[in-house]
Amino acid sequence: MATSRSAAAARQSVVSLRRRGSVLERAILEAALEALSKVGWNGLTMEGVAAGAQTGKAAIYRRWSSKEELVAEALRTALPALGLAPDSGNVRDDLCQLCRAMRDAMLSTSGSALRSVIHECDGVTAERFQSVILNGVIRPSTDLIREVVSRGVERGEVRAGALRELAFDVIPAMMMYRTKVCGSVWDDEEIEALIDQVVVPVFRPDAP
């Protein structure tokens, strides 16, 4: 039995050694995301990532000097794109569709990994991920919201004075807050409530 296990370990080692460059890096990044989504930031270890990628810690540290650097790179390369802004001809329906896309991104493996970072990191550590969060999540979301709302202005559904940066932050801010504090999973009913009770009143033409 011991001989059998040794042979299996040797075969695994050979397979690991054959991987080089981008192939090995991709395996490490995927292992980091998988670990984050399952055990969270506090449970993530370089040993666990190495085991998941079927490589050694040295291979990781040659590329990333710390857990923070590894996770930041994994998130940058894997956060899902939201695609194009929906254009159904109705700003309310477009915003609902966009929120569903944002929710699906949050529930993906990389989205779950990002949430574990946001929820578990202390303030100092979280600052290291600020650019990842802003460039990978917040700005793409607000850019699409701005596009949808601007079309609403052209159609007369939205008052021109509503085109303000803070107004575009309302949806991602609410989704992140309620996910973190209230444990919301953002089903379709809750998304529609957010749009109907909060967002549409802010943007409609008769708002002050």
PDB file of N, CA, C and O in Angstrom, residues 84-115:
ATOM      1  N   LEU A  84     -22.703  43.957 -22.556  1.00  0.00           N
ATOM      2  CA  LEU A  84     -23.229  45.239 -23.021  1.00  0.00           C
ATOM      3  C   LEU A  84     -24.409  45.684 -22.172  1.00  0.00           C
ATOM      4  O   LEU A  84     -25.099  44.864 -21.553  1.00  0.00           O
ATOM      5  N   ALA A  85     -24.646  46.981 -22.168  1.00  0.00           N
ATOM      6  CA  ALA A  85     -25.807  47.509 -21.450  1.00  0.00           C
ATOM      7  C   ALA A  85     -27.086  47.056 -22.146  1.00  0.00           C
ATOM      8  O   ALA A  85     -27.196  47.157 -23.373  1.00  0.00           O
ATOM      9  N   PRO A  86     -28.057  46.534 -21.413  1.00  0.00           N
ATOM     10  CA  PRO A  86     -29.320  46.121 -22.042  1.00  0.00           C
ATOM     11  C   PRO A  86     -30.042  47.325 -22.628  1.00  0.00           C
ATOM     12  O   PRO A  86     -29.905  48.451 -22.145  1.00  0.00           O
ATOM     13  N   ASP A  87     -30.821  47.100 -23.670  1.00  0.00           N
ATOM     14  CA  ASP A  87     -31.541  48.191 -24.338  1.00  0.00           C
ATOM     15  C   ASP A  87     -32.882  47.663 -24.838  1.00  0.00           C
ATOM     16  O   ASP A  87     -33.069  47.410 -26.022  1.00  0.00           O
ATOM     17  N   SER A  88     -33.810  47.521 -23.904  1.00  0.00           N
ATOM     18  CA  SER A  88     -35.139  47.001 -24.229  1.00  0.00           C
ATOM     19  C   SER A  88     -36.113  48.111 -24.609  1.00  0.00           C
ATOM     20  O   SER A  88     -37.234  47.831 -25.039  1.00  0.00           O
ATOM     21  N   GLY A  89     -35.686  49.369 -24.427  1.00  0.00           N
ATOM     22  CA  GLY A  89     -36.584  50.489 -24.684  1.00  0.00           C
ATOM     23  C   GLY A  89     -37.279  50.981 -23.443  1.00  0.00           C
ATOM     24  O   GLY A  89     -38.084  51.911 -23.499  1.00  0.00           O
ATOM     25  N   ASN A  90     -36.960  50.383 -22.287  1.00  0.00           N
ATOM     26  CA  ASN A  90     -37.593  50.757 -21.019  1.00  0.00           C
ATOM     27  C   ASN A  90     -36.523  50.764 -19.938  1.00  0.00           C
ATOM     28  O   ASN A  90     -35.903  49.737 -19.676  1.00  0.00           O
ATOM     29  N   VAL A  91     -36.296  51.901 -19.310  1.00  0.00           N
ATOM     30  CA  VAL A  91     -35.191  52.024 -18.365  1.00  0.00           C
ATOM     31  C   VAL A  91     -35.386  51.126 -17.157  1.00  0.00           C
ATOM     32  O   VAL A  91     -34.421  50.553 -16.623  1.00  0.00           O
ATOM     33  N   ARG A  92     -36.607  50.956 -16.721  1.00  0.00           N
ATOM     34  CA  ARG A  92     -36.864  50.109 -15.551  1.00  0.00           C
ATOM     35  C   ARG A  92     -36.491  48.664 -15.843  1.00  0.00           C
ATOM     36  O   ARG A  92     -35.806  48.005 -15.052  1.00  0.00           O
ATOM     37  N   ASP A  93     -36.930  48.147 -16.986  1.00  0.00           N
ATOM     38  CA  ASP A  93     -36.608  46.759 -17.347  1.00  0.00           C
ATOM     39  C   ASP A  93     -35.117  46.581 -17.592  1.00  0.00           C
ATOM     40  O   ASP A  93     -34.532  45.543 -17.251  1.00  0.00           O
ATOM     41  N   ASP A  94     -34.488  47.598 -18.209  1.00  0.00           N
ATOM     42  CA  ASP A  94     -33.054  47.517 -18.461  1.00  0.00           C
ATOM     43  C   ASP A  94     -32.266  47.447 -17.154  1.00  0.00           C
ATOM     44  O   ASP A  94     -31.316  46.676 -17.030  1.00  0.00           O
ATOM     45  N   LEU A  95     -32.659  48.237 -16.157  1.00  0.00           N
ATOM     46  CA  LEU A  95     -31.972  48.229 -14.881  1.00  0.00           C
ATOM     47  C   LEU A  95     -32.179  46.902 -14.141  1.00  0.00           C
ATOM     48  O   LEU A  95     -31.256  46.396 -13.501  1.00  0.00           O
ATOM     49  N   CYS A  96     -33.366  46.338 -14.244  1.00  0.00           N
ATOM     50  CA  CYS A  96     -33.615  45.026 -13.642  1.00  0.00           C
ATOM     51  C   CYS A  96     -32.718  43.960 -14.288  1.00  0.00           C
ATOM     52  O   CYS A  96     -32.125  43.127 -13.595  1.00  0.00           O
ATOM     53  N   GLN A  97     -32.631  43.998 -15.612  1.00  0.00           N
ATOM     54  CA  GLN A  97     -31.796  43.026 -16.315  1.00  0.00           C
ATOM     55  C   GLN A  97     -30.323  43.201 -15.945  1.00  0.00           C
ATOM     56  O   GLN A  97     -29.595  42.218 -15.736  1.00  0.00           O
ATOM     57  N   LEU A  98     -29.889  44.444 -15.833  1.00  0.00           N
ATOM     58  CA  LEU A  98     -28.504  44.714 -15.463  1.00  0.00           C
ATOM     59  C   LEU A  98     -28.222  44.232 -14.041  1.00  0.00           C
ATOM     60  O   LEU A  98     -27.163  43.654 -13.769  1.00  0.00           O
ATOM     61  N   CYS A  99     -29.164  44.431 -13.136  1.00  0.00           N
ATOM     62  CA  CYS A  99     -28.994  43.961 -11.758  1.00  0.00           C
ATOM     63  C   CYS A  99     -28.905  42.440 -11.702  1.00  0.00           C
ATOM     64  O   CYS A  99     -28.145  41.894 -10.898  1.00  0.00           O
ATOM     65  N   ARG A 100     -29.677  41.771 -12.534  1.00  0.00           N
ATOM     66  CA  ARG A 100     -29.590  40.308 -12.554  1.00  0.00           C
ATOM     67  C   ARG A 100     -28.212  39.853 -13.034  1.00  0.00           C
ATOM     68  O   ARG A 100     -27.655  38.869 -12.522  1.00  0.00           O
ATOM     69  N   ALA A 101     -27.651  40.561 -14.007  1.00  0.00           N
ATOM     70  CA  ALA A 101     -26.303  40.230 -14.477  1.00  0.00           C
ATOM     71  C   ALA A 101     -25.279  40.478 -13.380  1.00  0.00           C
ATOM     72  O   ALA A 101     -24.338  39.693 -13.190  1.00  0.00           O
ATOM     73  N   MET A 102     -25.449  41.558 -12.631  1.00  0.00           N
ATOM     74  CA  MET A 102     -24.542  41.853 -11.522  1.00  0.00           C
ATOM     75  C   MET A 102     -24.664  40.786 -10.442  1.00  0.00           C
ATOM     76  O   MET A 102     -23.652  40.346  -9.869  1.00  0.00           O
ATOM     77  N   ARG A 103     -25.891  40.370 -10.148  1.00  0.00           N
ATOM     78  CA  ARG A 103     -26.088  39.308  -9.153  1.00  0.00           C
ATOM     79  C   ARG A 103     -25.415  38.008  -9.590  1.00  0.00           C
ATOM     80  O   ARG A 103     -24.727  37.356  -8.797  1.00  0.00           O
ATOM     81  N   ASP A 104     -25.603  37.642 -10.862  1.00  0.00           N
ATOM     82  CA  ASP A 104     -24.994  36.400 -11.347  1.00  0.00           C
ATOM     83  C   ASP A 104     -23.478  36.460 -11.257  1.00  0.00           C
ATOM     84  O   ASP A 104     -22.820  35.457 -10.952  1.00  0.00           O
ATOM     85  N   ALA A 105     -22.917  37.645 -11.518  1.00  0.00           N
ATOM     86  CA  ALA A 105     -21.470  37.810 -11.396  1.00  0.00           C
ATOM     87  C   ALA A 105     -21.031  37.652  -9.941  1.00  0.00           C
ATOM     88  O   ALA A 105     -20.004  37.036  -9.647  1.00  0.00           O
ATOM     89  N   MET A 106     -21.821  38.187  -9.019  1.00  0.00           N
ATOM     90  CA  MET A 106     -21.498  38.086  -7.598  1.00  0.00           C
ATOM     91  C   MET A 106     -21.555  36.648  -7.102  1.00  0.00           C
ATOM     92  O   MET A 106     -20.833  36.259  -6.183  1.00  0.00           O
ATOM     93  N   LEU A 107     -22.422  35.825  -7.727  1.00  0.00           N
ATOM     94  CA  LEU A 107     -22.595  34.445  -7.293  1.00  0.00           C
ATOM     95  C   LEU A 107     -21.667  33.471  -8.017  1.00  0.00           C
ATOM     96  O   LEU A 107     -21.661  32.289  -7.705  1.00  0.00           O
ATOM     97  N   SER A 108     -20.891  33.965  -8.990  1.00  0.00           N
ATOM     98  CA  SER A 108     -19.930  33.112  -9.684  1.00  0.00           C
ATOM     99  C   SER A 108     -18.785  32.756  -8.737  1.00  0.00           C
ATOM    100  O   SER A 108     -18.671  33.310  -7.638  1.00  0.00           O
ATOM    101  N   THR A 109     -17.922  31.844  -9.155  1.00  0.00           N
ATOM    102  CA  THR A 109     -16.791  31.471  -8.308  1.00  0.00           C
ATOM    103  C   THR A 109     -15.909  32.673  -8.000  1.00  0.00           C
ATOM    104  O   THR A 109     -15.532  32.908  -6.842  1.00  0.00           O
ATOM    105  N   SER A 110     -15.595  33.466  -9.025  1.00  0.00           N
ATOM    106  CA  SER A 110     -14.753  34.635  -8.782  1.00  0.00           C
ATOM    107  C   SER A 110     -15.493  35.688  -7.966  1.00  0.00           C
ATOM    108  O   SER A 110     -14.894  36.387  -7.142  1.00  0.00           O
ATOM    109  N   GLY A 111     -16.813  35.807  -8.168  1.00  0.00           N
ATOM    110  CA  GLY A 111     -17.597  36.735  -7.373  1.00  0.00           C
ATOM    111  C   GLY A 111     -17.647  36.323  -5.915  1.00  0.00           C
ATOM    112  O   GLY A 111     -17.538  37.159  -5.006  1.00  0.00           O
ATOM    113  N   SER A 112     -17.804  35.020  -5.670  1.00  0.00           N
ATOM    114  CA  SER A 112     -17.787  34.517  -4.291  1.00  0.00           C
ATOM    115  C   SER A 112     -16.431  34.761  -3.648  1.00  0.00           C
ATOM    116  O   SER A 112     -16.337  35.094  -2.460  1.00  0.00           O
ATOM    117  N   ALA A 113     -15.370  34.588  -4.438  1.00  0.00           N
ATOM    118  CA  ALA A 113     -14.023  34.851  -3.928  1.00  0.00           C
ATOM    119  C   ALA A 113     -13.865  36.317  -3.543  1.00  0.00           C
ATOM    120  O   ALA A 113     -13.316  36.648  -2.486  1.00  0.00           O
ATOM    121  N   LEU A 114     -14.362  37.203  -4.393  1.00  0.00           N
ATOM    122  CA  LEU A 114     -14.265  38.632  -4.103  1.00  0.00           C
ATOM    123  C   LEU A 114     -15.062  38.982  -2.849  1.00  0.00           C
ATOM    124  O   LEU A 114     -14.603  39.754  -2.000  1.00  0.00           O
ATOM    125  N   ARG A 115     -16.246  38.406  -2.714  1.00  0.00           N
ATOM    126  CA  ARG A 115     -17.057  38.693  -1.528  1.00  0.00           C
ATOM    127  C   ARG A 115     -16.358  38.241  -0.250  1.00  0.00           C
ATOM    128  O   ARG A 115     -16.457  38.889   0.789  1.00  0.00           O
TER     129      ARG A 115
END
